[in-house]
mmCIF file of C-alpha atoms in Angstrom:
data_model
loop_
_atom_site.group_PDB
_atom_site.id
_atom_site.type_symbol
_atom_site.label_atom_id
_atom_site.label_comp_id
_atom_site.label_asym_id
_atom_site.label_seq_id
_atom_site.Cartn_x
_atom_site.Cartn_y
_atom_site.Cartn_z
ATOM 1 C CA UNK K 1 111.703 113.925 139.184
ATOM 2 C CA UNK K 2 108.424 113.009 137.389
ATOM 3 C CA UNK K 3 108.105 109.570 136.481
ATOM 4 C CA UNK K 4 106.457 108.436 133.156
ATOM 5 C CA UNK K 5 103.603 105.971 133.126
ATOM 6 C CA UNK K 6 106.024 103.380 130.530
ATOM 7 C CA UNK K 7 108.535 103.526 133.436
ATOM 8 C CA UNK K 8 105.635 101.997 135.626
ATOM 9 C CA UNK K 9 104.665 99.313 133.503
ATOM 10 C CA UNK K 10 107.815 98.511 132.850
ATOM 11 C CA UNK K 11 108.943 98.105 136.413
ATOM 12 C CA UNK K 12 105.460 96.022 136.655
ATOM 13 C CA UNK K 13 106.771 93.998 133.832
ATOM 14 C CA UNK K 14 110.206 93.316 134.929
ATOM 15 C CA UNK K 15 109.326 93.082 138.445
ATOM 16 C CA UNK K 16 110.729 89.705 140.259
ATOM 17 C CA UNK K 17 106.971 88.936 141.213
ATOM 18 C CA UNK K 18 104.828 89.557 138.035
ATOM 19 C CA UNK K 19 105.860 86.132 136.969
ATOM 20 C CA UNK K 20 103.680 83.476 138.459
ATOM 21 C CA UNK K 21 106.178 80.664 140.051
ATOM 22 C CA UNK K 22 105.453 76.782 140.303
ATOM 23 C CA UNK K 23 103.971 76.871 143.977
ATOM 24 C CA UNK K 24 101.925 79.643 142.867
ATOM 25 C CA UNK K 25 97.693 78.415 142.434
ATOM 26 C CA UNK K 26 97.745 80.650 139.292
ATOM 27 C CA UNK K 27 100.902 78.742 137.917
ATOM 28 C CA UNK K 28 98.672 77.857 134.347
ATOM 29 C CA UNK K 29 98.678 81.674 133.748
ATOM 30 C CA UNK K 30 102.339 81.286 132.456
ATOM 31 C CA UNK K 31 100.760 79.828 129.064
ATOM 32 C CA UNK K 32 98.694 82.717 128.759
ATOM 33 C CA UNK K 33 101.359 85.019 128.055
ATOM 34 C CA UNK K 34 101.210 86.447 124.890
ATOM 35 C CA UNK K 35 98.098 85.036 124.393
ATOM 36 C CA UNK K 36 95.970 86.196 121.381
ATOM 37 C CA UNK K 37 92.163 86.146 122.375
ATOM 38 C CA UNK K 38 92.715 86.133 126.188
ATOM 39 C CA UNK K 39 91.149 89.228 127.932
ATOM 40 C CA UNK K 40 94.043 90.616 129.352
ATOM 41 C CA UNK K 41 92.427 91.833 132.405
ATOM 42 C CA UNK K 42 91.371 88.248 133.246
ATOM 43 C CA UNK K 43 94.963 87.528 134.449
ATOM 44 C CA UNK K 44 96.280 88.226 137.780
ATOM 45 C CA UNK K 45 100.147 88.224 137.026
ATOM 46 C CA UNK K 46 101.077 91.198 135.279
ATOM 47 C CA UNK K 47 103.735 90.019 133.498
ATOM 48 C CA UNK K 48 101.111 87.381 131.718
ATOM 49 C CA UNK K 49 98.486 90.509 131.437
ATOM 50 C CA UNK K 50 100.972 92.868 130.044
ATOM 51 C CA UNK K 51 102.447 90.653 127.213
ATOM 52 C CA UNK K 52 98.955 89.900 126.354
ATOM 53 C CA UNK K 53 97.268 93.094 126.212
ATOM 54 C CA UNK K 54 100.513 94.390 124.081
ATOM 55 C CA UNK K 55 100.529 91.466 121.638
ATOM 56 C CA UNK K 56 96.899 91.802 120.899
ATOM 57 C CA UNK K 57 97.405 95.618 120.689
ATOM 58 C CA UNK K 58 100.209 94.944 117.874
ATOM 59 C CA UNK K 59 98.242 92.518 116.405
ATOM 60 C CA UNK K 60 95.290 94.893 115.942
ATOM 61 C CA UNK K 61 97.830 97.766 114.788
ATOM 62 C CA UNK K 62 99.279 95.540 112.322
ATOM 63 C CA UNK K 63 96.119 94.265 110.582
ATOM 64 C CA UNK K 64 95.251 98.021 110.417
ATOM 65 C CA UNK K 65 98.312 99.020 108.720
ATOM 66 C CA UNK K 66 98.213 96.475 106.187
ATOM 67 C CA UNK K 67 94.795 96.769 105.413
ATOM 68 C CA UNK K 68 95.815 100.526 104.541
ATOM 69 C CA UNK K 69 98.155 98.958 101.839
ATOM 70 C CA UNK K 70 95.642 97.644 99.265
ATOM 71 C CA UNK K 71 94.213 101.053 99.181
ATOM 72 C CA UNK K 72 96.434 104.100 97.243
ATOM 73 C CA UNK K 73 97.271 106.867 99.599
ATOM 74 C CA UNK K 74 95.476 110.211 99.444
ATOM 75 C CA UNK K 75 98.946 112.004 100.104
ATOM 76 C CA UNK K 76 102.631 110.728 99.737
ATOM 77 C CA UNK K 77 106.166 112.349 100.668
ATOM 78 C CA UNK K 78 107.995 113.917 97.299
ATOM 79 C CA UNK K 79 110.430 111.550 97.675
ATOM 80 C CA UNK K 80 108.702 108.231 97.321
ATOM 81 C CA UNK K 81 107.691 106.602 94.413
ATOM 82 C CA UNK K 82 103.734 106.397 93.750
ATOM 83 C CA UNK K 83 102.869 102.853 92.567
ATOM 84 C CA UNK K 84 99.318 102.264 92.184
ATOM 85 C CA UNK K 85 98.115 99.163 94.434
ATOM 86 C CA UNK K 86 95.900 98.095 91.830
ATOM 87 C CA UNK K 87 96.350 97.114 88.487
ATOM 88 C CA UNK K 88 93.833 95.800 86.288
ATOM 89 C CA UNK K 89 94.372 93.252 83.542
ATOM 90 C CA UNK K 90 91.445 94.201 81.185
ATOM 91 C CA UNK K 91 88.849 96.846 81.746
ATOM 92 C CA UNK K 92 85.346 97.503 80.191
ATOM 93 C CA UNK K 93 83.130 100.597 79.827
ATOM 94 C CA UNK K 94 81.749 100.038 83.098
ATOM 95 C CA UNK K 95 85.432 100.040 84.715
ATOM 96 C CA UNK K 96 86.698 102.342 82.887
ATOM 97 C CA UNK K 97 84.060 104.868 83.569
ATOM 98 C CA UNK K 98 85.191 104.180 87.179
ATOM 99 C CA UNK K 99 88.868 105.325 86.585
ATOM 100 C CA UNK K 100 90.235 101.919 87.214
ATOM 101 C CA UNK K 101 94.182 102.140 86.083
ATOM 102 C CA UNK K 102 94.839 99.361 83.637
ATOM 103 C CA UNK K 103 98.389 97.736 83.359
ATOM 104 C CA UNK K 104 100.733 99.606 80.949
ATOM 105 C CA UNK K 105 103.815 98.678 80.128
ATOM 106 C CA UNK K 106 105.665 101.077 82.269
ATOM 107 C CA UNK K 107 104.692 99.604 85.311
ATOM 108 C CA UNK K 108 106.257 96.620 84.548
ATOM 109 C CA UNK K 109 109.564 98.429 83.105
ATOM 110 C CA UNK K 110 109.458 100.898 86.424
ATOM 111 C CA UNK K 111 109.316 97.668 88.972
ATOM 112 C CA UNK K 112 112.503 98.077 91.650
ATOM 113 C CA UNK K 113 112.974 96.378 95.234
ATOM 114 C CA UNK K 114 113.837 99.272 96.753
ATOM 115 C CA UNK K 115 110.590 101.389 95.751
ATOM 116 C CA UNK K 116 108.665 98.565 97.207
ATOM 117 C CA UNK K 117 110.670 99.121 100.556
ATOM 118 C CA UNK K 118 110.996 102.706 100.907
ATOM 119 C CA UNK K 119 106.841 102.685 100.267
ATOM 120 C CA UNK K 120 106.266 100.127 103.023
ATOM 121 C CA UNK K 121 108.575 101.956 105.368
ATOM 122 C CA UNK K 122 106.666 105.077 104.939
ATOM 123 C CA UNK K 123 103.355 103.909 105.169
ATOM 124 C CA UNK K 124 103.388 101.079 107.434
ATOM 125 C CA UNK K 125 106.387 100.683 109.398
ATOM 126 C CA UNK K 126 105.117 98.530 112.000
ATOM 127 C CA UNK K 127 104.502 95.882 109.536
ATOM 128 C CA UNK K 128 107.914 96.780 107.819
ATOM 129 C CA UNK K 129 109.493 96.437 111.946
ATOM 130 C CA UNK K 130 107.836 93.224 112.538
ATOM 131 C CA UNK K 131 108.686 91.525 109.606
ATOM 132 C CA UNK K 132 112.774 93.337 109.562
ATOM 133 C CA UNK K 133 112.483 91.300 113.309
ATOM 134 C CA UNK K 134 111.403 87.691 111.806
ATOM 135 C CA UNK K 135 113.550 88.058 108.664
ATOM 136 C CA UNK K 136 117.059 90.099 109.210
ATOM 137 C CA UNK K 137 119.655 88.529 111.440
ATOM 138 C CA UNK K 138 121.433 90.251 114.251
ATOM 139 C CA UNK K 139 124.219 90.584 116.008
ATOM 140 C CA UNK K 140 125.107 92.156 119.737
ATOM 141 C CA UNK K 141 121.444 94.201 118.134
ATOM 142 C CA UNK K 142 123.074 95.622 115.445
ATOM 143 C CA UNK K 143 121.462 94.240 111.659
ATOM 144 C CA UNK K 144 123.897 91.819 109.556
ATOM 145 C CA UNK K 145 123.766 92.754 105.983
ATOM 146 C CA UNK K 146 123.591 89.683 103.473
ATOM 147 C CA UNK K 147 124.370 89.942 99.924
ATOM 148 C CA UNK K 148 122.768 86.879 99.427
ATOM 149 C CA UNK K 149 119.080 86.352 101.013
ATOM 150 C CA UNK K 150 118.517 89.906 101.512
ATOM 151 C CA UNK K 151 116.161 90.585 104.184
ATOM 152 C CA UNK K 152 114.686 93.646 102.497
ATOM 153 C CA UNK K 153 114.083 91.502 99.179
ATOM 154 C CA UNK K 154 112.235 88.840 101.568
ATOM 155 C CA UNK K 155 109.945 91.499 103.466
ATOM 156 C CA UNK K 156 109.107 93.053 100.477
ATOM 157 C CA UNK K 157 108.397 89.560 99.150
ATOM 158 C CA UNK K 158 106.464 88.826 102.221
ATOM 159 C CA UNK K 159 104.014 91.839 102.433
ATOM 160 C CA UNK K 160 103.037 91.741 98.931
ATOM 161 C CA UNK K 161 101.920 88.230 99.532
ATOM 162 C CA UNK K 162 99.719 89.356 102.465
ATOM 163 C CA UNK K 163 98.150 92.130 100.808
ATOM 164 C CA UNK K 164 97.343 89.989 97.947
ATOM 165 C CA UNK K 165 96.028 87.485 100.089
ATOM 166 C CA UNK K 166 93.794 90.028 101.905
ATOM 167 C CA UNK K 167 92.959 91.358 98.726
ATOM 168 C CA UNK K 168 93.056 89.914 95.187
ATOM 169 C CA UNK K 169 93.144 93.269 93.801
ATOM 170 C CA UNK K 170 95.766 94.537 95.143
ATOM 171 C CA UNK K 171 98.500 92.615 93.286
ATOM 172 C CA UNK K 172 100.179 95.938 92.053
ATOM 173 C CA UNK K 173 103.808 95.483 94.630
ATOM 174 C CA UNK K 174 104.794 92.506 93.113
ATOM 175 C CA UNK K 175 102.018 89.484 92.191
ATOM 176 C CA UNK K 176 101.466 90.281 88.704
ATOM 177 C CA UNK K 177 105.418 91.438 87.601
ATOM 178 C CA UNK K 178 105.431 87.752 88.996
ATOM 179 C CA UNK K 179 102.893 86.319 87.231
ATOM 180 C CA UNK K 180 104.273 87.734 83.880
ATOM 181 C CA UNK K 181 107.657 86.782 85.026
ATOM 182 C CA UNK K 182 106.371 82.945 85.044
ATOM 183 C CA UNK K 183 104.914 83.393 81.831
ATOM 184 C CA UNK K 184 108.131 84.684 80.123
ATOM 185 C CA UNK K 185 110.615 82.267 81.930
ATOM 186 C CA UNK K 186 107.945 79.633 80.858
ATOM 187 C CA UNK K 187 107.407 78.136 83.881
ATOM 188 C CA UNK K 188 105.573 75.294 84.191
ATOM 189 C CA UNK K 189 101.805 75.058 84.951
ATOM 190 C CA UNK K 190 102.346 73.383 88.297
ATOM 191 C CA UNK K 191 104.610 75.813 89.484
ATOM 192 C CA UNK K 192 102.323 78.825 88.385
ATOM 193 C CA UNK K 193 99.494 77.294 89.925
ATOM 194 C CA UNK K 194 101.864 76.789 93.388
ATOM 195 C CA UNK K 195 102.632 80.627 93.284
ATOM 196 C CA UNK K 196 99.921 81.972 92.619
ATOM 197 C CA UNK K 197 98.346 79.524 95.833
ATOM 198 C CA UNK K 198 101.090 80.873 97.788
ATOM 199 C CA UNK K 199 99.868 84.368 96.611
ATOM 200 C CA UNK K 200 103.319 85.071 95.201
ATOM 201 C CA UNK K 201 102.000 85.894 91.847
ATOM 202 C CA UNK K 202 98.443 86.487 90.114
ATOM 203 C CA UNK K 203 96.863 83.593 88.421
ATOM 204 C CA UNK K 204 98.065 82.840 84.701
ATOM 205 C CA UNK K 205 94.629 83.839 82.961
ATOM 206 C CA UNK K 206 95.000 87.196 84.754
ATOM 207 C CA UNK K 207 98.878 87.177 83.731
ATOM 208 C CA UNK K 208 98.048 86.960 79.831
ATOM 209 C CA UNK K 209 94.884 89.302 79.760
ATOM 210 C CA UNK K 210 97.705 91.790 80.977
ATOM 211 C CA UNK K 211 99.686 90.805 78.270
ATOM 212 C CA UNK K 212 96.892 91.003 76.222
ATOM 213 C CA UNK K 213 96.203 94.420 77.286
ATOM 214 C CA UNK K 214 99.951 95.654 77.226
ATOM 215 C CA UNK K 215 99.922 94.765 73.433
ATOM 216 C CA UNK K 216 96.906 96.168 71.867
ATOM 217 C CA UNK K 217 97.851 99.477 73.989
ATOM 218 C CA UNK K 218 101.298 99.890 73.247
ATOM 219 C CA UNK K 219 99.748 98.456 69.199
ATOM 220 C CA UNK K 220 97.880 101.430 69.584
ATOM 221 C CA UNK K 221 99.874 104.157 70.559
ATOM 222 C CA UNK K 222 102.375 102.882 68.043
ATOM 223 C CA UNK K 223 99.887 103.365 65.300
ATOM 224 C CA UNK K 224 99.090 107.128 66.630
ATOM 225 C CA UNK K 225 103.196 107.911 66.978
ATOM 226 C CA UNK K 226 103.929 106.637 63.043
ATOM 227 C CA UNK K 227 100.897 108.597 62.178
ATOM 228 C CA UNK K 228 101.665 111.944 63.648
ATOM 229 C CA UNK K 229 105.065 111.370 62.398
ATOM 230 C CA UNK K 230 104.061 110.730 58.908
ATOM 231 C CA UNK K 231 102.076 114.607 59.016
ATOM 232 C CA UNK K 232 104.863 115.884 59.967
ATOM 233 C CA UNK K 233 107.345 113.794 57.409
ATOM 234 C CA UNK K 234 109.153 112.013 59.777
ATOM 235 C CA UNK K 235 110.420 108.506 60.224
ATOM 236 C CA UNK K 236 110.095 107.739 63.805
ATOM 237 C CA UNK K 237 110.461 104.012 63.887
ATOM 238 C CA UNK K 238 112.000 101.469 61.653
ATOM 239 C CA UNK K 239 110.481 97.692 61.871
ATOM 240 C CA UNK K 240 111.865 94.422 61.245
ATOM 241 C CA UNK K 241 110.713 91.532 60.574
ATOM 242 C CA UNK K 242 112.202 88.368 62.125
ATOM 243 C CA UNK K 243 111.401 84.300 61.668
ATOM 244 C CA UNK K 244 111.029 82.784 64.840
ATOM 245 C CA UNK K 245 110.415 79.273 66.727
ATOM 246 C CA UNK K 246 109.409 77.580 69.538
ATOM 247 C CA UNK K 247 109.968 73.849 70.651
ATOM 248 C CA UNK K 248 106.715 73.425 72.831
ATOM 249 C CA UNK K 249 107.673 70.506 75.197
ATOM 250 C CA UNK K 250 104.969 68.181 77.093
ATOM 251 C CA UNK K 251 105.666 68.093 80.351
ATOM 252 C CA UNK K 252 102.921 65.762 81.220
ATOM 253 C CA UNK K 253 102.120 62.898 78.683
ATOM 254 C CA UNK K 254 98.169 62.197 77.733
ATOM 255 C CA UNK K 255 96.630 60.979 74.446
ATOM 256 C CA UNK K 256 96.811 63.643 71.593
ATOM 257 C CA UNK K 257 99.748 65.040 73.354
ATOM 258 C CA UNK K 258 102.957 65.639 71.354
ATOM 259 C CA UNK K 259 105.795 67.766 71.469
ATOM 260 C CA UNK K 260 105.757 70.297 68.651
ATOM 261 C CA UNK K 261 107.470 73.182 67.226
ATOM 262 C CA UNK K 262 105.899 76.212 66.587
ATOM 263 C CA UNK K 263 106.880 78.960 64.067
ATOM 264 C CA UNK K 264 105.646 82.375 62.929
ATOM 265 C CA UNK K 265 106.659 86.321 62.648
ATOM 266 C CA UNK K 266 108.173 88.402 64.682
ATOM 267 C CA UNK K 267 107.704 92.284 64.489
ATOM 268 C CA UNK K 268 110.569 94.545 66.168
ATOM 269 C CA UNK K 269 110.335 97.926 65.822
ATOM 270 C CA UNK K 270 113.176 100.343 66.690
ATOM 271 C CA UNK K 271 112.621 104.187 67.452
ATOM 272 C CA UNK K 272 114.426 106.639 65.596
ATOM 273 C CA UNK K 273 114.929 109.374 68.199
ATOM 274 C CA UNK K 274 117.365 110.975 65.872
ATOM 275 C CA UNK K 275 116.337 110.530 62.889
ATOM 276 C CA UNK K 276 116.561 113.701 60.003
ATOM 277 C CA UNK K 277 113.166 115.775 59.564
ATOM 278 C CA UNK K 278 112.157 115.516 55.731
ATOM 279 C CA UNK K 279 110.701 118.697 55.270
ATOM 280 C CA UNK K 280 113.776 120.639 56.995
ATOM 281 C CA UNK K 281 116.076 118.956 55.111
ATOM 282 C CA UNK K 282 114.256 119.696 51.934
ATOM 283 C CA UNK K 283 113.770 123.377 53.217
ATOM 284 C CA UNK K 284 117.671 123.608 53.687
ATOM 285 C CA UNK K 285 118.847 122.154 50.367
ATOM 286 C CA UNK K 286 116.041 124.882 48.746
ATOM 287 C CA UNK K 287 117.754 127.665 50.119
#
């Protein structure tokens, strides 16, 4: 029967003796278990050493995996969904000559939970493991679903917080479909500010020159729809124009400060997927 070396360190874990006990000279070596900068080989006890040296192994593992996160993967299984771990509010020549991919309005349409999990499962499941360990309960080891706190809605929530506070740019898994989300809910400026500390969400400037952005591109390729439309005599989209208002509240009160309402002119347009073609219909009554 060949033995495996994991059997041996596991019998040197688990044996009765690898545990230093209170008449022992080394009994301070029970603090250093699991320690985090200790050199494990600086500890007589194995139990001590061998917690050590695998925490810090973990630990380095981890940091490494999540690091790989705020960087887009060179290759990715069929069945995943690709989302970009960058997104850029505004760009300029000099980042656009770089290939930077600006926000767009279907990346903020596309945005599902469970894309964000099935992603972080496939490309870092140790990070996925560790936090599935701190966040989903158990019972007799087997995982309690919850319809309510989900665990996979927290670790999602958690990992794109620690990407984005490894990396600012990296705010593509969740922080700026939050910071937008603030913007529309109309949040106020404290709790912005408090998320986007927390690195739960992008910061509101960024949050609006994505808006910004969204606008003048979807504006744009608007514009070159209706106009390849009208070559071809076709009515692709129908607009309509609504009044609206807004009742801007103070939340904090200062001098000059007032509570106001704000109106102006709304623009909804409406796409006219079947809509009749001009020219055939004119080419059909003809004949």
């Amino acid at each position: 029967m060949k033995v495996k070396p994991v059997e041996i360190v596991e019998q040197m874990y688990c044996h009765r003796y690898s545990y230093p006990s209170y008449r022992s000279s080394q009994f301070h070596e029970r603090d250093l278990a699991f320690s985090l900068d200790t050199v494990p080989a600086s500890i007589h006890y194995a139990w001590c050493s061998i917690s050590s040296w695998a925490t810090q192994l973990v630990g380095n593992r981890a940091r490494r995996s999540l690091g790989q996160l705020i960087h887009d993967p060179k290759d990715l299984a069929p069945d995943t969904a690709h989302i970009s771990a960058r997104l850029v509010a505004s760009t300029n020549e000099r980042t656009r000559a770089k290939g930077v991919k600006t926000v767009t309005k279907e990346d903020m349409m596309s945005f599902r939970i469970a894309d964000r999990a099935c992603l972080f499962k496939t490309r870092s499941p140790l990070v996925w493991y560790l936090t599935e360990c701190m966040a989903a309960p158990q019972k007799k080891g087997v995982l309690v679903e919850r319809k309510c706190h989900n665990p996979s809605i927290i670790q999602v929530t958690a990992i794109s917080s620690f990407i984005l506070s490894r990396n600012q740019y990296a705010n593509s898994y969740m922080a700026m479909h939050m910071g937008i989300w603030h913007i529309a809910c109309g949040s106020h400026v404290d709790v912005r500010h408090a998320a986007s500390h927390l690195a739960m969400s992008v910061h509101e400037t960024t949050a609006r020159q994505a808006l910004a952005t969204m606008a003048d591109t979807s504006l744009e390729n608007l514009r070159t729809e209706v106009g390849q439309g009208q070559k071809r005599y076709q009515v692709l989209y129908r607009f309509v124009l609504d009044n609206i208002q807004e009742f801007l509240r103070v939340w904090e009160g200062g001098t000059g400060l007032e509570n106001c309402l704000i109106c102006g002119t709304a623009c909804t347009t409406i796409g006219l997927e079947m809509a009749g073609d001009l020219q055939t219909r004119m080419e059909h009554a003809i004949l």
